[in-house]
XYZ file of C-alpha atoms in Angstrom:
169
model
C 182.681 -18.223 183.499
C 179.079 -18.152 184.679
C 176.078 -19.406 182.744
C 175.070 -15.969 181.504
C 178.523 -15.361 180.093
C 178.443 -18.653 178.170
C 175.041 -17.693 176.628
C 176.258 -14.292 175.654
C 179.379 -15.812 174.151
C 177.263 -18.156 172.217
C 175.115 -15.370 170.813
C 178.217 -13.427 169.757
C 179.499 -16.504 167.983
C 176.255 -17.011 166.158
C 176.142 -13.351 165.128
C 179.736 -13.374 163.993
C 179.665 -16.591 162.044
C 177.779 -15.277 158.897
C 180.232 -12.376 158.652
C 183.226 -14.743 159.118
C 181.852 -17.099 156.473
C 181.384 -14.054 154.148
C 184.960 -13.014 154.671
C 186.222 -16.564 154.090
C 184.357 -16.831 150.838
C 185.508 -13.301 149.799
C 189.149 -14.287 150.437
C 188.650 -17.484 148.470
C 187.106 -15.659 145.512
C 190.383 -13.692 145.236
C 192.163 -16.925 144.519
C 189.525 -19.143 142.841
C 187.483 -18.058 139.885
C 184.807 -20.392 141.110
C 184.197 -22.531 144.245
C 181.320 -25.034 144.897
C 180.458 -26.963 147.965
C 179.438 -30.558 147.046
C 177.567 -32.927 149.349
C 178.651 -36.372 148.082
C 175.778 -38.130 149.876
C 172.998 -36.094 148.215
C 174.972 -35.422 145.076
C 173.984 -31.707 145.299
C 176.161 -28.648 144.990
C 175.948 -25.060 146.254
C 177.831 -22.278 144.620
C 180.136 -20.336 146.945
C 181.523 -18.001 144.413
C 181.912 -17.884 140.651
C 182.201 -15.497 137.702
C 178.935 -14.179 136.348
C 179.516 -15.962 133.002
C 180.066 -19.228 134.767
C 177.097 -18.767 137.064
C 174.879 -18.292 133.952
C 176.064 -21.682 132.617
C 176.353 -23.674 135.812
C 173.795 -22.077 138.150
C 174.027 -21.736 141.860
C 172.755 -25.128 143.110
C 171.548 -28.487 141.830
C 172.905 -31.832 140.686
C 176.667 -31.702 141.009
C 177.567 -34.527 138.564
C 175.243 -33.153 135.897
C 176.791 -29.691 136.113
C 180.316 -31.084 136.283
C 179.613 -33.027 133.003
C 178.253 -29.869 131.465
C 181.364 -27.966 132.549
C 183.594 -30.593 130.936
C 181.669 -30.736 127.641
C 181.148 -26.969 127.274
C 183.668 -24.863 129.103
C 187.097 -26.234 127.938
C 188.984 -27.091 124.800
C 187.590 -30.369 123.554
C 190.985 -32.126 123.729
C 190.572 -31.998 127.548
C 186.984 -33.254 127.748
C 187.379 -36.987 128.234
C 190.205 -36.646 130.805
C 188.260 -34.050 132.756
C 185.019 -36.115 132.621
C 186.993 -38.892 134.362
C 188.577 -36.506 136.798
C 185.172 -34.950 137.758
C 183.491 -38.268 138.171
C 182.226 -38.164 141.726
C 181.604 -41.924 141.950
C 185.362 -42.406 141.874
C 186.483 -39.371 143.771
C 186.992 -40.925 147.178
C 189.170 -43.671 145.720
C 191.254 -41.237 143.730
C 191.651 -38.781 146.597
C 192.707 -41.609 148.991
C 194.217 -40.293 152.101
C 195.043 -36.960 150.434
C 193.194 -33.781 150.989
C 193.359 -32.416 147.444
C 193.661 -33.571 143.780
C 193.931 -31.217 140.871
C 194.010 -31.172 137.062
C 194.991 -28.509 134.520
C 193.086 -27.745 131.286
C 192.558 -24.999 128.745
C 189.328 -23.105 129.520
C 187.170 -21.513 126.915
C 185.161 -19.322 129.408
C 185.236 -15.612 128.361
C 186.988 -13.596 131.105
C 186.763 -10.323 129.331
C 188.371 -8.221 126.570
C 191.904 -8.548 128.040
C 191.734 -12.247 127.384
C 191.197 -11.734 123.737
C 188.875 -14.780 123.315
C 191.729 -17.333 123.490
C 191.675 -20.424 125.730
C 193.709 -20.033 128.899
C 195.202 -22.433 131.381
C 193.086 -23.178 134.429
C 193.396 -25.537 137.366
C 190.568 -27.262 138.979
C 190.692 -29.081 142.260
C 188.599 -31.169 144.636
C 189.371 -30.360 148.260
C 188.265 -32.530 151.083
C 185.999 -30.774 153.596
C 184.991 -33.647 155.921
C 184.387 -37.337 156.228
C 181.691 -39.277 158.010
C 182.238 -41.416 161.095
C 183.248 -44.344 158.913
C 185.904 -42.326 157.198
C 184.098 -41.851 153.900
C 184.286 -38.577 152.138
C 181.218 -36.478 152.801
C 181.729 -32.965 151.417
C 184.269 -31.496 149.073
C 184.886 -28.133 147.514
C 185.371 -28.035 143.701
C 187.431 -24.979 142.716
C 188.784 -23.417 139.515
C 191.737 -21.104 139.368
C 193.327 -19.297 136.511
C 196.988 -20.247 136.178
C 197.649 -19.107 132.644
C 200.726 -16.866 133.219
C 202.513 -19.404 135.423
C 201.688 -22.275 132.990
C 203.034 -20.324 129.934
C 206.200 -19.638 131.843
C 206.595 -23.311 132.812
C 205.934 -24.408 129.104
C 208.498 -21.971 127.841
C 211.108 -23.113 130.384
C 210.552 -26.679 129.323
C 210.857 -25.705 125.585
C 214.183 -23.871 126.368
C 215.425 -26.889 128.302
C 214.590 -29.254 125.395
C 216.406 -27.006 122.942
C 219.442 -26.730 125.147
C 219.563 -30.604 125.533
C 219.392 -31.002 121.805
C 222.436 -28.747 121.123
């Protein structure tokens, strides 16, 4: 390949990257109800996608720990608040993640999804997903995501209940 072809290829890649990024975020938003990119060095977050009701509460950028604390105190059933405050503590995240790439917790969300939800809390899973590490191996960036898992969780709880009942007979 000659020099001109490399330059042209570079320009094509630069032009294509925003569209590719938009497609990736769009695909993620079909799975996750919200996704945030967190820079652990600066402590700042950027929203990648979220529901309008969540965006109104959390915002689109700012202090990640502050907004995670708000999330835990205001957007879930209070019985989960303390556990989730510990889970979302960014100062202990690297240690808890260890060599893994993802850690997750489930909780009952109180965010209003719409009339079909009926205003009842619903099961949600949030995760921290490793994006990259620095040259010393320290966690640098993560994604924080939330995902509705209500139907699957209700089926799981029902199966456990039936199993317990069968074992008692």
